[in-house]
Amino acid sequence: GVADAYLGGALAPIDSFPMPQPVPVSVALLQRRAGAYLQPTTLQVLELAMRDGRLSQGRTTGPVLVPLAENRFRVAAQPVEYLFGEGEHPRLEQRALTGGRPVPFEWHAPAVVTPGSLNAYAGEYYSEELDSRYRIAATDSTLLLRTGTSNPTTARAVFADTFRGGGYTIQFMRSGAQVMGFEVTNGRMRRVRFARVA
């Protein structure tokens, strides 16, 4: 009680990363920042989208990016910033305010999916490393990946030959126009290859 009387709110939690005052940024510039970004080492996919005139993290839901400068944004309610390079569709760096190295991401043109455009991926694939098979079926908008009798995993296209589903990044490989296989990555494994067998 004595401590409360003398110290009051001095011992209350302190926001170590207060949000600076945002700056105005044109909608045209925000739209150029939107798109799909790939971390080339971990294959993590980051999607930035325009929602209600603001740049936001995530394709359909996620926190707003607050502009601190034309090329610097803070993720709302998170100690994370994004720093964009120069150019029409530049790379970006993800920076944690708590420390550590910046993480680079590369911009990719978002996938355009039309009815029938995913049929090229349908087939059967096998991994010698895992001794496992995937059967892939295509719908008009997604891929369905199934192993054995399990429920299928739904994957959607994020950019050319690259899909996200079930916590996995799935990148297909081609020889010319022919899909020859894919590599799958998540937090526990990286670039596990499946070759097309049918």
PDB file of C-alpha atoms in Angstrom:
ATOM      1  CA  GLY A   1       0.000   0.000   0.000  1.00  0.00           C
ATOM      2  CA  VAL A   2       2.845   2.405   0.877  1.00  0.00           C
ATOM      3  CA  ALA A   3       4.515   1.595  -2.452  1.00  0.00           C
ATOM      4  CA  ASP A   4       1.269   2.257  -4.286  1.00  0.00           C
ATOM      5  CA  ALA A   5       0.863   5.600  -2.530  1.00  0.00           C
ATOM      6  CA  TYR A   6       4.358   6.790  -3.427  1.00  0.00           C
ATOM      7  CA  LEU A   7       4.906   5.181  -6.824  1.00  0.00           C
ATOM      8  CA  GLY A   8       1.387   5.245  -8.245  1.00  0.00           C
ATOM      9  CA  GLY A   9       1.493   4.053 -11.853  1.00  0.00           C
ATOM     10  CA  ALA A  10       5.277   4.249 -12.092  1.00  0.00           C
ATOM     11  CA  LEU A  11       5.506   0.459 -12.007  1.00  0.00           C
ATOM     12  CA  ALA A  12       2.865  -0.046 -14.691  1.00  0.00           C
ATOM     13  CA  PRO A  13       4.020  -1.750 -17.911  1.00  0.00           C
ATOM     14  CA  ILE A  14       5.770   0.605 -20.309  1.00  0.00           C
ATOM     15  CA  ASP A  15       5.179   0.439 -24.062  1.00  0.00           C
ATOM     16  CA  SER A  16       8.756  -0.019 -25.291  1.00  0.00           C
ATOM     17  CA  PHE A  17       7.804   0.619 -28.904  1.00  0.00           C
ATOM     18  CA  PRO A  18       5.299   3.483 -28.999  1.00  0.00           C
ATOM     19  CA  MET A  19       3.732   4.107 -32.403  1.00  0.00           C
ATOM     20  CA  PRO A  20       5.125   7.274 -34.037  1.00  0.00           C
ATOM     21  CA  GLN A  21       2.804   9.705 -35.754  1.00  0.00           C
ATOM     22  CA  PRO A  22       1.771   8.280 -39.164  1.00  0.00           C
ATOM     23  CA  VAL A  23       2.421  10.279 -42.318  1.00  0.00           C
ATOM     24  CA  PRO A  24       0.092  10.654 -45.325  1.00  0.00           C
ATOM     25  CA  VAL A  25       0.922   8.387 -48.273  1.00  0.00           C
ATOM     26  CA  SER A  26      -0.906   8.347 -51.591  1.00  0.00           C
ATOM     27  CA  VAL A  27      -3.208   5.452 -52.436  1.00  0.00           C
ATOM     28  CA  ALA A  28      -1.287   4.953 -55.693  1.00  0.00           C
ATOM     29  CA  LEU A  29       1.946   4.368 -53.777  1.00  0.00           C
ATOM     30  CA  LEU A  30       0.230   2.004 -51.337  1.00  0.00           C
ATOM     31  CA  GLN A  31      -1.149  -0.024 -54.237  1.00  0.00           C
ATOM     32  CA  ARG A  32       2.370  -0.447 -55.642  1.00  0.00           C
ATOM     33  CA  ARG A  33       3.431  -1.976 -52.321  1.00  0.00           C
ATOM     34  CA  ALA A  34       0.620  -4.552 -52.400  1.00  0.00           C
ATOM     35  CA  GLY A  35       1.364  -8.046 -53.680  1.00  0.00           C
ATOM     36  CA  ALA A  36       3.010 -11.335 -52.807  1.00  0.00           C
ATOM     37  CA  TYR A  37       6.532 -11.433 -51.379  1.00  0.00           C
ATOM     38  CA  LEU A  38       8.790 -14.482 -50.985  1.00  0.00           C
ATOM     39  CA  GLN A  39      11.625 -14.952 -48.504  1.00  0.00           C
ATOM     40  CA  PRO A  40      14.150 -16.737 -50.763  1.00  0.00           C
ATOM     41  CA  THR A  41      15.801 -18.825 -48.023  1.00  0.00           C
ATOM     42  CA  THR A  42      12.884 -20.003 -45.883  1.00  0.00           C
ATOM     43  CA  LEU A  43      10.260 -19.677 -48.676  1.00  0.00           C
ATOM     44  CA  GLN A  44       7.977 -17.843 -46.268  1.00  0.00           C
ATOM     45  CA  VAL A  45       5.236 -16.044 -48.193  1.00  0.00           C
ATOM     46  CA  LEU A  46       4.124 -12.574 -47.120  1.00  0.00           C
ATOM     47  CA  GLU A  47       1.016 -11.076 -48.691  1.00  0.00           C
ATOM     48  CA  LEU A  48       0.183  -7.383 -48.537  1.00  0.00           C
ATOM     49  CA  ALA A  49      -3.232  -6.218 -49.729  1.00  0.00           C
ATOM     50  CA  MET A  50      -5.246  -3.033 -50.007  1.00  0.00           C
ATOM     51  CA  ARG A  51      -8.327  -3.038 -47.766  1.00  0.00           C
ATOM     52  CA  ASP A  52     -10.475   0.025 -47.123  1.00  0.00           C
ATOM     53  CA  GLY A  53      -7.839   2.274 -48.683  1.00  0.00           C
ATOM     54  CA  ARG A  54      -5.077   1.030 -46.373  1.00  0.00           C
ATOM     55  CA  LEU A  55      -2.189  -1.367 -46.885  1.00  0.00           C
ATOM     56  CA  SER A  56      -2.639  -4.447 -44.708  1.00  0.00           C
ATOM     57  CA  GLN A  57      -0.832  -7.666 -43.957  1.00  0.00           C
ATOM     58  CA  GLY A  58      -2.606 -10.805 -45.191  1.00  0.00           C
ATOM     59  CA  ARG A  59      -4.742 -11.443 -48.248  1.00  0.00           C
ATOM     60  CA  THR A  60      -8.157 -11.090 -46.564  1.00  0.00           C
ATOM     61  CA  THR A  61      -7.496 -10.367 -42.874  1.00  0.00           C
ATOM     62  CA  GLY A  62      -4.572  -9.045 -40.889  1.00  0.00           C
ATOM     63  CA  PRO A  63      -3.138  -5.946 -39.221  1.00  0.00           C
ATOM     64  CA  VAL A  64      -2.850  -2.585 -40.946  1.00  0.00           C
ATOM     65  CA  LEU A  65       0.550  -1.241 -41.992  1.00  0.00           C
ATOM     66  CA  VAL A  66       0.959   2.263 -40.600  1.00  0.00           C
ATOM     67  CA  PRO A  67       3.092   4.535 -42.832  1.00  0.00           C
ATOM     68  CA  LEU A  68       5.939   6.239 -40.978  1.00  0.00           C
ATOM     69  CA  ALA A  69       7.498   7.379 -44.275  1.00  0.00           C
ATOM     70  CA  GLU A  70       6.848   6.595 -47.934  1.00  0.00           C
ATOM     71  CA  ASN A  71       9.082   3.517 -47.719  1.00  0.00           C
ATOM     72  CA  ARG A  72       8.744   2.586 -44.021  1.00  0.00           C
ATOM     73  CA  PHE A  73       5.718   1.003 -42.357  1.00  0.00           C
ATOM     74  CA  ARG A  74       4.969  -0.277 -38.853  1.00  0.00           C
ATOM     75  CA  VAL A  75       2.724  -3.298 -38.395  1.00  0.00           C
ATOM     76  CA  ALA A  76      -0.088  -2.170 -36.109  1.00  0.00           C
ATOM     77  CA  ALA A  77       0.121  -3.590 -32.556  1.00  0.00           C
ATOM     78  CA  GLN A  78       3.351  -5.473 -33.372  1.00  0.00           C
ATOM     79  CA  PRO A  79       7.046  -4.590 -32.902  1.00  0.00           C
ATOM     80  CA  VAL A  80       7.684  -5.113 -36.634  1.00  0.00           C
ATOM     81  CA  GLU A  81       8.498  -2.715 -39.464  1.00  0.00           C
ATOM     82  CA  TYR A  82       8.730  -3.118 -43.231  1.00  0.00           C
ATOM     83  CA  LEU A  83      11.271  -1.092 -45.191  1.00  0.00           C
ATOM     84  CA  PHE A  84      10.747  -0.946 -48.965  1.00  0.00           C
ATOM     85  CA  GLY A  85      13.481  -0.387 -51.523  1.00  0.00           C
ATOM     86  CA  GLU A  86      13.264   1.823 -54.590  1.00  0.00           C
ATOM     87  CA  GLY A  87      11.442   1.009 -57.802  1.00  0.00           C
ATOM     88  CA  GLU A  88       8.006   0.016 -59.042  1.00  0.00           C
ATOM     89  CA  HIS A  89       7.875  -3.312 -57.175  1.00  0.00           C
ATOM     90  CA  PRO A  90      10.909  -3.330 -54.868  1.00  0.00           C
ATOM     91  CA  ARG A  91      12.153  -5.845 -52.371  1.00  0.00           C
ATOM     92  CA  LEU A  92      11.278  -5.230 -48.770  1.00  0.00           C
ATOM     93  CA  GLU A  93      12.987  -5.928 -45.476  1.00  0.00           C
ATOM     94  CA  GLN A  94      11.133  -7.119 -42.399  1.00  0.00           C
ATOM     95  CA  ARG A  95      12.736  -5.666 -39.274  1.00  0.00           C
ATOM     96  CA  ALA A  96      11.941  -6.684 -35.711  1.00  0.00           C
ATOM     97  CA  LEU A  97      12.185  -3.762 -33.299  1.00  0.00           C
ATOM     98  CA  THR A  98      13.374  -6.241 -30.662  1.00  0.00           C
ATOM     99  CA  GLY A  99      16.603  -6.808 -32.616  1.00  0.00           C
ATOM    100  CA  GLY A 100      18.058  -9.322 -35.027  1.00  0.00           C
ATOM    101  CA  ARG A 101      18.945  -9.141 -38.691  1.00  0.00           C
ATOM    102  CA  PRO A 102      16.567  -7.726 -41.282  1.00  0.00           C
ATOM    103  CA  VAL A 103      14.790 -10.429 -43.304  1.00  0.00           C
ATOM    104  CA  PRO A 104      14.596  -9.724 -47.071  1.00  0.00           C
ATOM    105  CA  PHE A 105      11.551 -10.535 -49.214  1.00  0.00           C
ATOM    106  CA  GLU A 106      11.230 -10.400 -53.008  1.00  0.00           C
ATOM    107  CA  TRP A 107       8.089  -9.147 -54.782  1.00  0.00           C
ATOM    108  CA  HIS A 108       6.260 -11.420 -57.240  1.00  0.00           C
ATOM    109  CA  ALA A 109       3.339 -10.699 -59.523  1.00  0.00           C
ATOM    110  CA  PRO A 110       0.175 -12.175 -57.964  1.00  0.00           C
ATOM    111  CA  ALA A 111      -1.250 -15.274 -59.632  1.00  0.00           C
ATOM    112  CA  VAL A 112      -4.217 -14.912 -61.962  1.00  0.00           C
ATOM    113  CA  VAL A 113      -6.377 -18.039 -61.770  1.00  0.00           C
ATOM    114  CA  THR A 114      -9.015 -18.792 -64.381  1.00  0.00           C
ATOM    115  CA  PRO A 115     -11.242 -21.866 -64.795  1.00  0.00           C
ATOM    116  CA  GLY A 116      -9.098 -24.684 -66.143  1.00  0.00           C
ATOM    117  CA  SER A 117      -5.766 -22.910 -65.571  1.00  0.00           C
ATOM    118  CA  LEU A 118      -4.847 -25.214 -62.667  1.00  0.00           C
ATOM    119  CA  ASN A 119      -5.420 -28.478 -64.558  1.00  0.00           C
ATOM    120  CA  ALA A 120      -1.728 -28.661 -65.495  1.00  0.00           C
ATOM    121  CA  TYR A 121      -0.880 -29.422 -61.846  1.00  0.00           C
ATOM    122  CA  ALA A 122      -3.291 -32.354 -61.439  1.00  0.00           C
ATOM    123  CA  GLY A 123      -1.597 -35.734 -61.145  1.00  0.00           C
ATOM    124  CA  GLU A 124       0.310 -38.054 -58.836  1.00  0.00           C
ATOM    125  CA  TYR A 125       3.640 -37.173 -57.239  1.00  0.00           C
ATOM    126  CA  TYR A 126       6.160 -39.228 -55.251  1.00  0.00           C
ATOM    127  CA  SER A 127       8.958 -38.327 -52.806  1.00  0.00           C
ATOM    128  CA  GLU A 128      11.791 -40.833 -52.391  1.00  0.00           C
ATOM    129  CA  GLU A 129      12.996 -38.889 -49.345  1.00  0.00           C
ATOM    130  CA  LEU A 130       9.697 -39.379 -47.494  1.00  0.00           C
ATOM    131  CA  ASP A 131       8.505 -42.495 -49.378  1.00  0.00           C
ATOM    132  CA  SER A 132       5.207 -40.670 -49.719  1.00  0.00           C
ATOM    133  CA  ARG A 133       2.731 -39.950 -52.518  1.00  0.00           C
ATOM    134  CA  TYR A 134       0.471 -36.993 -53.154  1.00  0.00           C
ATOM    135  CA  ARG A 135      -2.511 -37.020 -55.475  1.00  0.00           C
ATOM    136  CA  ILE A 136      -3.385 -33.525 -56.664  1.00  0.00           C
ATOM    137  CA  ALA A 137      -6.751 -32.547 -58.091  1.00  0.00           C
ATOM    138  CA  ALA A 138      -7.605 -29.137 -59.526  1.00  0.00           C
ATOM    139  CA  THR A 139     -10.740 -27.073 -59.046  1.00  0.00           C
ATOM    140  CA  ASP A 140     -11.469 -23.788 -60.797  1.00  0.00           C
ATOM    141  CA  SER A 141      -9.684 -21.843 -58.057  1.00  0.00           C
ATOM    142  CA  THR A 142      -7.601 -24.171 -55.835  1.00  0.00           C
ATOM    143  CA  LEU A 143      -5.592 -27.388 -55.716  1.00  0.00           C
ATOM    144  CA  LEU A 144      -6.567 -30.308 -53.479  1.00  0.00           C
ATOM    145  CA  LEU A 145      -3.600 -32.344 -52.185  1.00  0.00           C
ATOM    146  CA  ARG A 146      -4.279 -35.752 -50.692  1.00  0.00           C
ATOM    147  CA  THR A 147      -2.061 -38.467 -49.222  1.00  0.00           C
ATOM    148  CA  GLY A 148      -3.662 -41.904 -48.844  1.00  0.00           C
ATOM    149  CA  THR A 149      -7.176 -41.610 -47.485  1.00  0.00           C
ATOM    150  CA  SER A 150      -6.587 -38.379 -45.558  1.00  0.00           C
ATOM    151  CA  ASN A 151      -8.768 -35.327 -45.994  1.00  0.00           C
ATOM    152  CA  PRO A 152      -7.357 -33.145 -48.777  1.00  0.00           C
ATOM    153  CA  THR A 153      -5.337 -30.004 -48.095  1.00  0.00           C
ATOM    154  CA  THR A 154      -6.577 -26.995 -50.051  1.00  0.00           C
ATOM    155  CA  ALA A 155      -3.872 -24.840 -51.611  1.00  0.00           C
ATOM    156  CA  ARG A 156      -4.366 -21.531 -53.397  1.00  0.00           C
ATOM    157  CA  ALA A 157      -2.070 -19.834 -55.874  1.00  0.00           C
ATOM    158  CA  VAL A 158      -0.115 -16.822 -54.615  1.00  0.00           C
ATOM    159  CA  PHE A 159       2.122 -16.279 -57.659  1.00  0.00           C
ATOM    160  CA  ALA A 160       3.373 -18.257 -60.657  1.00  0.00           C
ATOM    161  CA  ASP A 161       3.719 -21.984 -59.805  1.00  0.00           C
ATOM    162  CA  THR A 162       3.657 -21.211 -56.068  1.00  0.00           C
ATOM    163  CA  PHE A 163       0.803 -22.142 -53.718  1.00  0.00           C
ATOM    164  CA  ARG A 164       0.011 -21.892 -50.015  1.00  0.00           C
ATOM    165  CA  GLY A 165      -2.053 -24.381 -48.036  1.00  0.00           C
ATOM    166  CA  GLY A 166      -2.087 -26.118 -44.672  1.00  0.00           C
ATOM    167  CA  GLY A 167       0.921 -24.114 -43.487  1.00  0.00           C
ATOM    168  CA  TYR A 168       2.995 -25.226 -46.500  1.00  0.00           C
ATOM    169  CA  THR A 169       4.619 -23.363 -49.362  1.00  0.00           C
ATOM    170  CA  ILE A 170       4.364 -25.508 -52.494  1.00  0.00           C
ATOM    171  CA  GLN A 171       6.507 -24.592 -55.505  1.00  0.00           C
ATOM    172  CA  PHE A 172       6.031 -26.475 -58.754  1.00  0.00           C
ATOM    173  CA  MET A 173       8.865 -27.154 -61.195  1.00  0.00           C
ATOM    174  CA  ARG A 174       8.500 -27.235 -64.958  1.00  0.00           C
ATOM    175  CA  SER A 175      10.344 -28.454 -68.021  1.00  0.00           C
ATOM    176  CA  GLY A 176       9.040 -26.086 -70.653  1.00  0.00           C
ATOM    177  CA  ALA A 177       5.285 -25.982 -70.146  1.00  0.00           C
ATOM    178  CA  GLN A 178       5.152 -29.427 -68.504  1.00  0.00           C
ATOM    179  CA  VAL A 179       4.839 -29.602 -64.699  1.00  0.00           C
ATOM    180  CA  MET A 180       7.469 -32.127 -63.543  1.00  0.00           C
ATOM    181  CA  GLY A 181       7.160 -32.007 -59.757  1.00  0.00           C
ATOM    182  CA  PHE A 182       7.049 -29.750 -56.737  1.00  0.00           C
ATOM    183  CA  GLU A 183       8.949 -28.845 -53.589  1.00  0.00           C
ATOM    184  CA  VAL A 184       7.182 -28.405 -50.269  1.00  0.00           C
ATOM    185  CA  THR A 185       8.399 -26.281 -47.351  1.00  0.00           C
ATOM    186  CA  ASN A 186       7.119 -25.441 -43.880  1.00  0.00           C
ATOM    187  CA  GLY A 187       8.656 -24.541 -40.522  1.00  0.00           C
ATOM    188  CA  ARG A 188      10.022 -28.073 -39.978  1.00  0.00           C
ATOM    189  CA  MET A 189      11.240 -29.049 -43.445  1.00  0.00           C
ATOM    190  CA  ARG A 190      12.554 -27.240 -46.484  1.00  0.00           C
ATOM    191  CA  ARG A 191      12.362 -28.018 -50.203  1.00  0.00           C
ATOM    192  CA  VAL A 192      11.292 -31.653 -49.941  1.00  0.00           C
ATOM    193  CA  ARG A 193      10.923 -32.765 -53.549  1.00  0.00           C
ATOM    194  CA  PHE A 194       8.089 -34.718 -55.105  1.00  0.00           C
ATOM    195  CA  ALA A 195       8.511 -35.943 -58.691  1.00  0.00           C
ATOM    196  CA  ARG A 196       5.551 -36.388 -60.998  1.00  0.00           C
ATOM    197  CA  VAL A 197       4.818 -40.056 -61.684  1.00  0.00           C
ATOM    198  CA  ALA A 198       1.408 -39.828 -63.373  1.00  0.00           C
TER     199      ALA A 198
END
